[in-house]
Each structure stands twice: as C-alpha cells, then as structure tokens.
mmCIF file of C-alpha atoms in Angstrom:
data_model
loop_
_atom_site.group_PDB
_atom_site.id
_atom_site.type_symbol
_atom_site.label_atom_id
_atom_site.label_comp_id
_atom_site.label_asym_id
_atom_site.label_seq_id
_atom_site.Cartn_x
_atom_site.Cartn_y
_atom_site.Cartn_z
ATOM 1 C CA MET D 1 0.190 0.056 -0.234
ATOM 2 C CA ASN D 2 1.810 3.586 -0.852
ATOM 3 C CA ALA D 3 -0.929 5.770 1.323
ATOM 4 C CA GLU D 4 -0.718 9.418 0.837
ATOM 5 C CA ARG D 5 -0.480 11.845 4.143
ATOM 6 C CA PRO D 6 -4.851 12.533 3.894
ATOM 7 C CA TYR D 7 -6.277 16.507 5.594
ATOM 8 C CA ILE D 8 -8.435 13.849 8.538
ATOM 9 C CA ASP D 9 -10.978 16.491 8.042
ATOM 10 C CA LYS D 10 -11.545 16.548 4.525
ATOM 11 C CA GLU D 11 -11.286 12.163 4.885
ATOM 12 C CA HIS D 12 -13.343 12.219 8.145
ATOM 13 C CA PRO D 13 -15.716 15.449 7.612
ATOM 14 C CA LYS D 14 -18.850 13.720 10.017
ATOM 15 C CA VAL D 15 -15.773 13.850 12.579
ATOM 16 C CA TYR D 16 -14.331 16.750 11.929
ATOM 17 C CA GLY D 17 -17.934 17.766 12.178
ATOM 18 C CA ALA D 18 -18.089 17.041 15.474
ATOM 19 C CA MET D 19 -15.063 19.261 16.960
ATOM 20 C CA LEU D 20 -16.665 22.126 15.331
ATOM 21 C CA ARG D 21 -20.048 22.421 16.770
ATOM 22 C CA ALA D 22 -18.061 20.921 20.313
ATOM 23 C CA ALA D 23 -16.071 24.159 19.183
ATOM 24 C CA ALA D 24 -19.007 26.120 19.337
ATOM 25 C CA ALA D 25 -20.239 24.762 22.355
ATOM 26 C CA SER D 26 -17.541 25.554 24.763
ATOM 27 C CA ARG D 27 -16.631 28.760 22.910
ATOM 28 C CA ALA D 28 -21.002 29.250 24.165
ATOM 29 C CA ALA D 29 -20.624 28.125 27.439
ATOM 30 C CA SER D 30 -17.456 30.640 27.735
ATOM 31 C CA HIS D 31 -19.669 33.409 26.879
ATOM 32 C CA GLU D 32 -22.334 31.624 29.263
ATOM 33 C CA ALA D 33 -19.740 31.978 32.175
ATOM 34 C CA GLY D 34 -18.826 35.259 31.920
ATOM 35 C CA LEU D 35 -15.310 34.600 29.518
ATOM 36 C CA GLY D 36 -14.517 36.671 26.743
ATOM 37 C CA ASP D 37 -13.639 36.129 23.199
ATOM 38 C CA ASP D 38 -9.843 37.757 24.391
ATOM 39 C CA LEU D 39 -9.607 34.908 27.293
ATOM 40 C CA ILE D 40 -10.497 32.116 24.790
ATOM 41 C CA GLU D 41 -8.150 33.697 22.175
ATOM 42 C CA LEU D 42 -5.272 33.401 24.523
ATOM 43 C CA VAL D 43 -5.730 29.817 25.547
ATOM 44 C CA ASN D 44 -6.188 28.805 22.187
ATOM 45 C CA ILE D 45 -3.220 31.061 21.336
ATOM 46 C CA ARG D 46 -1.059 29.393 24.199
ATOM 47 C CA VAL D 47 -1.382 26.003 23.777
ATOM 48 C CA SER D 48 -1.078 26.416 19.467
ATOM 49 C CA GLN D 49 1.973 27.732 20.896
ATOM 50 C CA ILE D 50 3.270 24.966 22.836
ATOM 51 C CA ASN D 51 1.932 22.480 20.498
ATOM 52 C CA GLY D 52 3.839 23.944 17.197
ATOM 53 C CA CYS D 53 0.269 24.175 15.185
ATOM 54 C CA ALA D 54 1.309 27.071 13.153
ATOM 55 C CA THR D 55 -2.210 26.744 11.185
ATOM 56 C CA CYS D 56 -4.220 27.203 14.460
ATOM 57 C CA LEU D 57 -1.897 29.953 14.893
ATOM 58 C CA SER D 58 -2.994 31.771 11.933
ATOM 59 C CA ILE D 59 -5.415 31.465 12.449
ATOM 60 C CA HIS D 60 -6.399 32.831 16.292
ATOM 61 C CA LEU D 61 -3.767 35.745 16.563
ATOM 62 C CA PRO D 62 -5.621 37.388 13.962
ATOM 63 C CA ARG D 63 -8.889 36.627 16.494
ATOM 64 C CA ALA D 64 -7.144 37.799 19.254
ATOM 65 C CA ARG D 65 -6.373 41.307 18.164
ATOM 66 C CA GLU D 66 -9.979 40.725 16.689
ATOM 67 C CA ALA D 67 -11.381 40.917 20.466
ATOM 68 C CA GLY D 68 -9.078 43.304 21.311
ATOM 69 C CA ILE D 69 -5.635 42.014 22.170
ATOM 70 C CA GLU D 70 -2.771 44.176 22.347
ATOM 71 C CA GLN D 71 -0.075 43.367 19.999
ATOM 72 C CA SER D 72 2.369 43.768 22.301
ATOM 73 C CA THR D 73 0.819 41.965 24.960
ATOM 74 C CA LEU D 74 0.784 38.975 22.275
ATOM 75 C CA ASP D 75 4.103 39.551 21.527
ATOM 76 C CA VAL D 76 5.122 38.530 25.033
ATOM 77 C CA LEU D 77 2.295 35.468 25.850
ATOM 78 C CA PRO D 78 5.071 32.706 25.883
ATOM 79 C CA ALA D 79 7.337 34.507 29.297
ATOM 80 C CA TRP D 80 3.207 35.282 30.258
ATOM 81 C CA ARG D 81 4.341 34.748 33.924
ATOM 82 C CA GLU D 82 7.453 36.965 33.967
ATOM 83 C CA THR D 83 5.048 40.048 32.845
ATOM 84 C CA ARG D 84 2.221 41.563 34.132
ATOM 85 C CA LEU D 85 0.585 42.774 31.376
ATOM 86 C CA PHE D 86 -2.199 39.878 31.644
ATOM 87 C CA THR D 87 -5.051 40.213 34.301
ATOM 88 C CA ASP D 88 -5.622 37.023 37.270
ATOM 89 C CA ALA D 89 -7.918 35.244 35.066
ATOM 90 C CA GLN D 90 -5.525 35.885 32.294
ATOM 91 C CA ARG D 91 -3.332 33.597 34.374
ATOM 92 C CA ALA D 92 -5.059 31.168 35.207
ATOM 93 C CA ALA D 93 -6.640 30.567 32.719
ATOM 94 C CA LEU D 94 -3.731 29.840 30.968
ATOM 95 C CA GLU D 95 -2.069 27.926 34.027
ATOM 96 C CA LEU D 96 -5.187 25.467 33.342
ATOM 97 C CA ALA D 97 -4.496 25.755 29.785
ATOM 98 C CA GLU D 98 -0.690 24.514 30.349
ATOM 99 C CA SER D 99 -1.049 22.054 32.398
ATOM 100 C CA LEU D 100 -3.848 19.998 29.966
ATOM 101 C CA THR D 101 -1.320 19.925 27.376
ATOM 102 C CA VAL D 102 2.043 19.251 28.764
ATOM 103 C CA ILE D 103 0.516 16.522 31.041
ATOM 104 C CA ASP D 104 3.009 16.371 33.266
ATOM 105 C CA PRO D 105 2.465 13.942 36.502
ATOM 106 C CA ALA D 106 4.626 16.006 38.725
ATOM 107 C CA VAL D 107 2.196 18.851 38.620
ATOM 108 C CA ASP D 108 -0.364 19.022 40.864
ATOM 109 C CA ARG D 109 -3.446 19.430 39.490
ATOM 110 C CA ARG D 110 -5.497 20.058 41.898
ATOM 111 C CA ALA D 111 -3.670 22.938 43.327
ATOM 112 C CA VAL D 112 -3.310 24.365 39.993
ATOM 113 C CA ASN D 113 -7.171 24.453 40.178
ATOM 114 C CA ALA D 114 -7.052 25.409 43.826
ATOM 115 C CA ARG D 115 -5.367 28.622 42.601
ATOM 116 C CA ALA D 116 -7.327 29.552 39.670
ATOM 117 C CA ALA D 117 -10.587 29.075 41.903
ATOM 118 C CA ALA D 118 -9.248 32.098 43.391
ATOM 119 C CA HIS D 119 -10.395 34.004 40.181
ATOM 120 C CA LEU D 120 -12.265 31.983 38.652
ATOM 121 C CA THR D 121 -16.042 30.576 39.245
ATOM 122 C CA THR D 122 -15.844 26.820 38.140
ATOM 123 C CA ALA D 123 -18.109 27.290 35.266
ATOM 124 C CA GLN D 124 -14.915 29.048 33.895
ATOM 125 C CA ILE D 125 -12.240 26.420 34.939
ATOM 126 C CA SER D 126 -14.780 24.533 33.454
ATOM 127 C CA ALA D 127 -15.232 26.228 30.036
ATOM 128 C CA VAL D 128 -11.132 26.928 30.355
ATOM 129 C CA GLU D 129 -10.366 23.439 30.602
ATOM 130 C CA TRP D 130 -12.882 22.372 27.253
ATOM 131 C CA THR D 131 -11.459 25.538 25.280
ATOM 132 C CA ALA D 132 -7.961 23.900 26.477
ATOM 133 C CA THR D 133 -9.349 20.852 25.708
ATOM 134 C CA LEU D 134 -10.284 21.199 22.127
ATOM 135 C CA ILE D 135 -7.513 23.442 20.919
ATOM 136 C CA ASN D 136 -4.954 20.505 21.399
ATOM 137 C CA ALA D 137 -7.519 17.894 19.653
ATOM 138 C CA PHE D 138 -7.974 20.737 16.597
ATOM 139 C CA ASN D 139 -4.021 21.390 17.057
ATOM 140 C CA ARG D 140 -3.385 17.605 16.621
ATOM 141 C CA VAL D 141 -5.919 17.476 13.060
ATOM 142 C CA SER D 142 -3.443 20.254 11.013
ATOM 143 C CA ILE D 143 -0.112 18.896 12.665
ATOM 144 C CA ALA D 144 -1.345 15.394 11.380
ATOM 145 C CA SER D 145 -3.300 16.534 8.417
ATOM 146 C CA GLY D 146 -0.127 18.959 7.478
ATOM 147 C CA HIS D 147 -2.914 21.750 6.952
ATOM 148 C CA PRO D 148 -0.921 24.901 5.179
ATOM 149 C CA VAL D 149 -0.934 28.755 7.540
ATOM 150 C CA LEU D 150 -3.567 30.161 6.628
ATOM 151 C CA ARG D 151 -3.227 33.847 5.092
#
C-alpha cells in the first residue's frame, strides 16, 4: 500500500463536523460563564504555541487582535509568568491550559485548580478546560494533516 498523508478533516468530515460543533458549544459555554473572546483566544494561542501548530496560530492570532488584545501583549505571551500584562483571570486560565497541554505527572492539578478558583468560577474553570482540550485536538488534526498556514 502507498497511502498518502490525508487531511483527516476532509477524509472524515463527519468527525470533523462534530469537533466544530463541540468548539461552538464550548465557546457558547465560555460566554455563558462570563469569559470573553480575549481570554478564549489567549488560551487557543498559548496551547497552539506549545504544540507548535502554525495553522492554528495563523487563525487565532488575528482573532485575538480582533478581540482587543494588543500586539505587545501577544508578543510576550510565551513569557506570561514574567510580566504584569495579564490579569489574574488570564493567568489562571493560562496555567490551566498549560497543565492540560503538557501532561506532567509532577504537576499537582488540584493545586492548579485551587489557584484558578481564586480568580475564576467553577463554570469558568470548566469552560477554560474545554477550550484547552478542544484546541489541543484541533492542533493535532492540523499537525497530522499538514495543514498550511492561513494568510
């Protein structure tokens, strides 16, 4: 057999459609929990940076700017712990997202959630975790498929 590298979203569009519906439901849940698109996009970008997904970065960086995030803030996102440009809620969301992206058994997830709970409601924590889970999945679809960067 000489199988080609497929665009898995195109090869199985029903599966990809379910992912898109899940992402829409996740964004709606985030909004219902009181989270804005700015925070959602910060999570999408940070997870995509960690995973090295150029396609998702090319989608979510423009969306973040549209959501009002300054370019100077986006420039330092990988070093969010080292700057005061991020709110406590954003920091909590970024820590949650990172803990679900790089699964490290040494990270105490209960402690991560406890720190997040000082700045986010239970519904917001859940919404951030859904956002991180889904962007991780989209990153893997794009990386597996070799999707191009959008321009």
